[in-house]
Amino acid sequence: EAGVTQFPSHSVIEKGQTVTLRCDPISGHDNLYWYRRVMGKEIKFLLHFVKESKQDESGMPNNRFLAERTGGTYSTLKVQPAELEDSGVYFCASSQDRVGEQYFGPGTRLTVT
Amino acid sequence: AQSVTQLGSHVSVSEGALVLLRCNYSSSVPPYLFWYVQYPNQGLQLLLKYTSAATLVKGINGFEAEFKKSETSFHLTKPSAHMRDAAEYFCAVTPPPGAYNTDKLIFGTGTRLQVFP
């Protein structure tokens, strides 16, 4: 089966611009998670979807970040407007069951200049 | 609140030597514990997980970890390192089902393993 895919793999944008990251989970996985790793620090949770509903968005840093999961399939994470501190690697993960194994995508490396 | 501490951001071993990567956790409820590995240009891959069954957990690629409640530790070991083990390793914790309304993973800062020939 295909794994979790993320697009783009890299994105370089200027401060103030908008960027949209996309995640395609493993087919049939209702749970989708977004995480972020900034500057070699720990990987931090951003939010969790169950199908199209936001189960937990306690990790979203501020209202410049907007996540959607239309139809319970793929998800997008939009950053608008981007700031320098948003640079990092954004990971997406999916799982079939709650507290099941989370399968991670390769990540999107975002650089804000 | 839960947290994870990984001692040593970098660990270097010789090929064939014992690998020991340390992880200590803090949790008010018995947690589920995980070790993930990230090879260059790849996503995180699950090595092994502890979900309150046997305290000694065996994973892929010859790795194992032991849950020690008294020490709040979940150290990762491998008897003999191989060059292909060079990667970054992450310890993570999550509450068991029903403990909280979340199953987000809380990660440590990662340990980069170097293996020398």
mmCIF file of N, CA, C and O in Angstrom, chain A residues 31 33 35 37 40-45 48 55-56 58-59 89 91 95 97-107, chain B residues 32 34 36 38 41-46 49 88 90 94-97 100-110 112:
data_model
loop_
_atom_site.group_PDB
_atom_site.id
_atom_site.type_symbol
_atom_site.label_atom_id
_atom_site.label_comp_id
_atom_site.label_asym_id
_atom_site.label_seq_id
_atom_site.Cartn_x
_atom_site.Cartn_y
_atom_site.Cartn_z
ATOM 1 N N ASN A 31 -7.579 8.794 11.064
ATOM 2 C CA ASN A 31 -6.832 9.726 11.901
ATOM 3 C C ASN A 31 -5.681 10.346 11.116
ATOM 4 O O ASN A 31 -4.892 9.625 10.491
ATOM 5 N N TYR A 33 -2.653 13.452 11.502
ATOM 6 C CA TYR A 33 -1.958 14.333 12.442
ATOM 7 C C TYR A 33 -0.984 15.218 11.686
ATOM 8 O O TYR A 33 -0.351 14.792 10.719
ATOM 9 N N TYR A 35 2.526 17.500 12.586
ATOM 10 C CA TYR A 35 3.574 17.802 13.550
ATOM 11 C C TYR A 35 4.568 18.753 12.891
ATOM 12 O O TYR A 35 4.626 18.868 11.671
ATOM 13 N N ARG A 37 8.807 20.231 13.264
ATOM 14 C CA ARG A 37 10.090 20.269 13.947
ATOM 15 C C ARG A 37 10.805 21.543 13.518
ATOM 16 O O ARG A 37 11.082 21.740 12.330
ATOM 17 N N GLY A 40 15.925 21.804 14.646
ATOM 18 C CA GLY A 40 16.567 20.722 15.373
ATOM 19 C C GLY A 40 16.044 20.496 16.762
ATOM 20 O O GLY A 40 16.618 19.731 17.540
ATOM 21 N N LYS A 41 14.919 21.123 17.072
ATOM 22 C CA LYS A 41 14.313 20.884 18.387
ATOM 23 C C LYS A 41 13.393 19.664 18.304
ATOM 24 O O LYS A 41 13.451 18.912 17.340
ATOM 25 N N GLU A 42 12.609 19.465 19.339
ATOM 26 C CA GLU A 42 11.756 18.285 19.333
ATOM 27 C C GLU A 42 10.629 18.452 18.321
ATOM 28 O O GLU A 42 10.239 19.556 17.965
ATOM 29 N N ILE A 43 10.120 17.314 17.870
ATOM 30 C CA ILE A 43 8.967 17.303 16.984
ATOM 31 C C ILE A 43 7.748 17.613 17.851
ATOM 32 O O ILE A 43 7.503 16.936 18.854
ATOM 33 N N LYS A 44 6.993 18.625 17.432
ATOM 34 C CA LYS A 44 5.837 19.048 18.237
ATOM 35 C C LYS A 44 4.536 18.824 17.503
ATOM 36 O O LYS A 44 4.421 19.101 16.305
ATOM 37 N N PHE A 45 3.552 18.370 18.235
ATOM 38 C CA PHE A 45 2.217 18.142 17.719
ATOM 39 C C PHE A 45 1.547 19.460 17.371
ATOM 40 O O PHE A 45 1.660 20.453 18.106
ATOM 41 N N HIS A 48 -4.859 17.181 15.215
ATOM 42 C CA HIS A 48 -5.317 15.832 14.925
ATOM 43 C C HIS A 48 -6.731 15.889 14.350
ATOM 44 O O HIS A 48 -7.623 16.495 14.947
ATOM 45 N N GLN A 55 -10.104 16.897 16.041
ATOM 46 C CA GLN A 55 -10.222 16.263 17.352
ATOM 47 C C GLN A 55 -9.453 17.039 18.413
ATOM 48 O O GLN A 55 -9.877 17.162 19.547
ATOM 49 N N ASP A 56 -8.286 17.542 18.011
ATOM 50 C CA ASP A 56 -7.411 18.226 18.950
ATOM 51 C C ASP A 56 -6.545 19.199 18.161
ATOM 52 O O ASP A 56 -5.809 18.774 17.281
ATOM 53 N N SER A 58 -4.781 21.691 19.840
ATOM 54 C CA SER A 58 -4.120 22.404 20.929
ATOM 55 C C SER A 58 -2.702 22.836 20.601
ATOM 56 O O SER A 58 -2.152 23.706 21.257
ATOM 57 N N GLY A 59 -2.089 22.230 19.573
ATOM 58 C CA GLY A 59 -0.722 22.557 19.250
ATOM 59 C C GLY A 59 -0.555 23.624 18.179
ATOM 60 O O GLY A 59 0.565 24.038 17.885
ATOM 61 N N VAL A 89 10.470 21.674 9.561
ATOM 62 C CA VAL A 89 9.967 20.537 8.802
ATOM 63 C C VAL A 89 8.595 20.169 9.343
ATOM 64 O O VAL A 89 8.423 19.962 10.547
ATOM 65 N N PHE A 91 5.633 17.555 9.410
ATOM 66 C CA PHE A 91 5.339 16.151 9.185
ATOM 67 C C PHE A 91 3.840 15.906 9.273
ATOM 68 O O PHE A 91 3.144 16.499 10.095
ATOM 69 N N SER A 95 -3.154 7.248 11.027
ATOM 70 C CA SER A 95 -3.317 5.963 11.696
ATOM 71 C C SER A 95 -4.743 5.473 11.511
ATOM 72 O O SER A 95 -5.673 6.259 11.298
ATOM 73 N N ASP A 97 -6.318 3.406 13.818
ATOM 74 C CA ASP A 97 -7.004 3.375 15.103
ATOM 75 C C ASP A 97 -6.414 4.415 16.034
ATOM 76 O O ASP A 97 -5.269 4.817 15.876
ATOM 77 N N ARG A 98 -7.180 4.816 17.017
ATOM 78 C CA ARG A 98 -6.657 5.694 18.050
ATOM 79 C C ARG A 98 -5.568 4.928 18.806
ATOM 80 O O ARG A 98 -5.755 3.809 19.191
ATOM 81 N N VAL A 99 -4.423 5.586 19.001
ATOM 82 C CA VAL A 99 -3.256 4.991 19.653
ATOM 83 C C VAL A 99 -2.746 3.780 18.885
ATOM 84 O O VAL A 99 -2.061 2.922 19.424
ATOM 85 N N GLY A 100 -3.089 3.713 17.605
ATOM 86 C CA GLY A 100 -2.431 2.743 16.749
ATOM 87 C C GLY A 100 -1.135 3.352 16.258
ATOM 88 O O GLY A 100 -0.811 4.491 16.558
ATOM 89 N N GLU A 101 -0.394 2.594 15.501
ATOM 90 C CA GLU A 101 0.848 3.128 14.959
ATOM 91 C C GLU A 101 0.547 4.304 14.055
ATOM 92 O O GLU A 101 -0.328 4.215 13.174
ATOM 93 N N GLN A 102 1.267 5.380 14.251
ATOM 94 C CA GLN A 102 1.159 6.523 13.370
ATOM 95 C C GLN A 102 2.221 6.385 12.288
ATOM 96 O O GLN A 102 3.412 6.252 12.592
ATOM 97 N N TYR A 103 1.778 6.429 11.041
ATOM 98 C CA TYR A 103 2.674 6.311 9.899
ATOM 99 C C TYR A 103 2.989 7.724 9.402
ATOM 100 O O TYR A 103 2.071 8.482 9.084
ATOM 101 N N PHE A 104 4.262 8.021 9.325
ATOM 102 C CA PHE A 104 4.690 9.372 9.000
ATOM 103 C C PHE A 104 5.069 9.520 7.532
ATOM 104 O O PHE A 104 5.632 8.600 6.923
ATOM 105 N N GLY A 105 4.781 10.693 6.999
ATOM 106 C CA GLY A 105 5.270 11.064 5.693
ATOM 107 C C GLY A 105 6.698 11.579 5.781
ATOM 108 O O GLY A 105 7.227 11.744 6.885
ATOM 109 N N PRO A 106 7.311 11.886 4.643
ATOM 110 C CA PRO A 106 8.710 12.327 4.622
ATOM 111 C C PRO A 106 8.897 13.762 5.083
ATOM 112 O O PRO A 106 10.015 14.196 5.317
ATOM 113 N N GLY A 107 7.798 14.487 5.202
ATOM 114 C CA GLY A 107 7.899 15.865 5.677
ATOM 115 C C GLY A 107 8.030 16.875 4.548
ATOM 116 O O GLY A 107 8.438 16.541 3.433
ATOM 117 N N TYR B 32 1.924 5.021 27.032
ATOM 118 C CA TYR B 32 2.409 4.206 25.930
ATOM 119 C C TYR B 32 3.703 4.876 25.453
ATOM 120 O O TYR B 32 3.776 6.106 25.375
ATOM 121 N N PHE B 34 7.127 4.873 22.637
ATOM 122 C CA PHE B 34 7.516 4.514 21.270
ATOM 123 C C PHE B 34 8.964 4.938 21.012
ATOM 124 O O PHE B 34 9.449 5.917 21.580
ATOM 125 N N TYR B 36 10.956 5.863 17.422
ATOM 126 C CA TYR B 36 10.907 6.045 15.976
ATOM 127 C C TYR B 36 12.325 6.307 15.481
ATOM 128 O O TYR B 36 13.165 6.845 16.194
ATOM 129 N N GLN B 38 14.486 7.966 12.018
ATOM 130 C CA GLN B 38 14.407 8.713 10.772
ATOM 131 C C GLN B 38 15.722 8.581 10.029
ATOM 132 O O GLN B 38 16.764 9.086 10.485
ATOM 133 N N ASN B 41 16.370 11.819 4.551
ATOM 134 C CA ASN B 41 15.392 12.072 3.489
ATOM 135 C C ASN B 41 14.183 11.141 3.537
ATOM 136 O O ASN B 41 13.511 10.937 2.522
ATOM 137 N N GLN B 42 13.919 10.589 4.703
ATOM 138 C CA GLN B 42 12.750 9.733 4.848
ATOM 139 C C GLN B 42 11.896 10.201 6.024
ATOM 140 O O GLN B 42 12.319 11.018 6.829
ATOM 141 N N GLY B 43 10.668 9.675 6.086
ATOM 142 C CA GLY B 43 9.815 9.970 7.233
ATOM 143 C C GLY B 43 10.209 9.129 8.429
ATOM 144 O O GLY B 43 11.104 8.300 8.367
ATOM 145 N N LEU B 44 9.514 9.379 9.543
ATOM 146 C CA LEU B 44 9.769 8.603 10.748
ATOM 147 C C LEU B 44 9.178 7.203 10.597
ATOM 148 O O LEU B 44 8.062 7.025 10.106
ATOM 149 N N GLN B 45 9.939 6.222 11.054
ATOM 150 C CA GLN B 45 9.511 4.826 10.992
ATOM 151 C C GLN B 45 9.471 4.256 12.407
ATOM 152 O O GLN B 45 10.409 4.452 13.175
ATOM 153 N N LEU B 46 8.394 3.551 12.727
ATOM 154 C CA LEU B 46 8.270 2.985 14.060
ATOM 155 C C LEU B 46 9.238 1.819 14.230
ATOM 156 O O LEU B 46 9.264 0.880 13.430
ATOM 157 N N LYS B 49 7.181 -0.355 20.173
ATOM 158 C CA LYS B 49 6.272 0.366 21.054
ATOM 159 C C LYS B 49 5.956 -0.461 22.283
ATOM 160 O O LYS B 49 5.942 -1.706 22.241
ATOM 161 N N GLU B 88 18.644 9.194 12.927
ATOM 162 C CA GLU B 88 18.218 9.930 14.111
ATOM 163 C C GLU B 88 17.071 9.160 14.755
ATOM 164 O O GLU B 88 16.157 8.712 14.070
ATOM 165 N N PHE B 90 14.090 8.881 17.803
ATOM 166 C CA PHE B 90 13.198 9.685 18.623
ATOM 167 C C PHE B 90 12.400 8.792 19.566
ATOM 168 O O PHE B 90 11.795 7.814 19.138
ATOM 169 N N THR B 94 2.691 8.794 24.697
ATOM 170 C CA THR B 94 1.303 9.198 24.522
ATOM 171 C C THR B 94 0.488 8.560 25.643
ATOM 172 O O THR B 94 0.866 7.488 26.124
ATOM 173 N N PRO B 95 -0.566 9.196 26.098
ATOM 174 C CA PRO B 95 -1.368 8.574 27.143
ATOM 175 C C PRO B 95 -2.128 7.375 26.594
ATOM 176 O O PRO B 95 -2.442 7.330 25.397
ATOM 177 N N PRO B 96 -2.441 6.409 27.429
ATOM 178 C CA PRO B 96 -3.206 5.253 26.963
ATOM 179 C C PRO B 96 -4.639 5.671 26.640
ATOM 180 O O PRO B 96 -5.086 6.736 27.070
ATOM 181 N N PRO B 97 -5.359 4.868 25.898
ATOM 182 C CA PRO B 97 -6.736 5.213 25.533
ATOM 183 C C PRO B 97 -7.590 5.484 26.768
ATOM 184 O O PRO B 97 -7.547 4.740 27.740
ATOM 185 N N TYR B 100 -6.745 10.603 28.461
ATOM 186 C CA TYR B 100 -7.047 11.962 28.053
ATOM 187 C C TYR B 100 -7.731 11.885 26.697
ATOM 188 O O TYR B 100 -7.723 10.866 26.041
ATOM 189 N N ASN B 101 -8.283 12.979 26.271
ATOM 190 C CA ASN B 101 -8.979 12.999 24.984
ATOM 191 C C ASN B 101 -7.997 13.313 23.861
ATOM 192 O O ASN B 101 -8.239 14.179 23.043
ATOM 193 N N THR B 102 -6.853 12.634 23.867
ATOM 194 C CA THR B 102 -5.862 12.891 22.828
ATOM 195 C C THR B 102 -4.956 11.682 22.704
ATOM 196 O O THR B 102 -4.739 10.956 23.675
ATOM 197 N N ASP B 103 -4.455 11.437 21.523
ATOM 198 C CA ASP B 103 -3.425 10.424 21.347
ATOM 199 C C ASP B 103 -2.249 11.023 20.593
ATOM 200 O O ASP B 103 -1.559 10.339 19.861
ATOM 201 N N LYS B 104 -2.033 12.318 20.800
ATOM 202 C CA LYS B 104 -0.887 12.943 20.155
ATOM 203 C C LYS B 104 0.392 12.374 20.746
ATOM 204 O O LYS B 104 0.466 12.015 21.914
ATOM 205 N N LEU B 105 1.417 12.299 19.910
ATOM 206 C CA LEU B 105 2.732 11.860 20.355
ATOM 207 C C LEU B 105 3.516 13.055 20.882
ATOM 208 O O LEU B 105 3.519 14.119 20.271
ATOM 209 N N ILE B 106 4.158 12.857 22.016
ATOM 210 C CA ILE B 106 5.057 13.861 22.571
ATOM 211 C C ILE B 106 6.463 13.313 22.430
ATOM 212 O O ILE B 106 6.769 12.253 22.988
ATOM 213 N N PHE B 107 7.284 14.031 21.695
ATOM 214 C CA PHE B 107 8.599 13.535 21.320
ATOM 215 C C PHE B 107 9.709 14.123 22.181
ATOM 216 O O PHE B 107 9.604 15.247 22.690
ATOM 217 N N GLY B 108 10.793 13.371 22.287
ATOM 218 C CA GLY B 108 12.034 13.918 22.792
ATOM 219 C C GLY B 108 12.732 14.677 21.674
ATOM 220 O O GLY B 108 12.256 14.729 20.538
ATOM 221 N N THR B 109 13.898 15.237 21.990
ATOM 222 C CA THR B 109 14.605 16.079 21.025
ATOM 223 C C THR B 109 15.406 15.290 20.010
ATOM 224 O O THR B 109 15.961 15.859 19.089
ATOM 225 N N GLY B 110 15.448 13.963 20.165
ATOM 226 C CA GLY B 110 16.134 13.142 19.190
ATOM 227 C C GLY B 110 17.588 12.895 19.532
ATOM 228 O O GLY B 110 18.253 13.716 20.169
ATOM 229 N N ARG B 112 21.062 11.577 17.455
ATOM 230 C CA ARG B 112 21.665 11.180 16.177
ATOM 231 C C ARG B 112 22.744 10.154 16.448
ATOM 232 O O ARG B 112 23.685 10.408 17.208
#
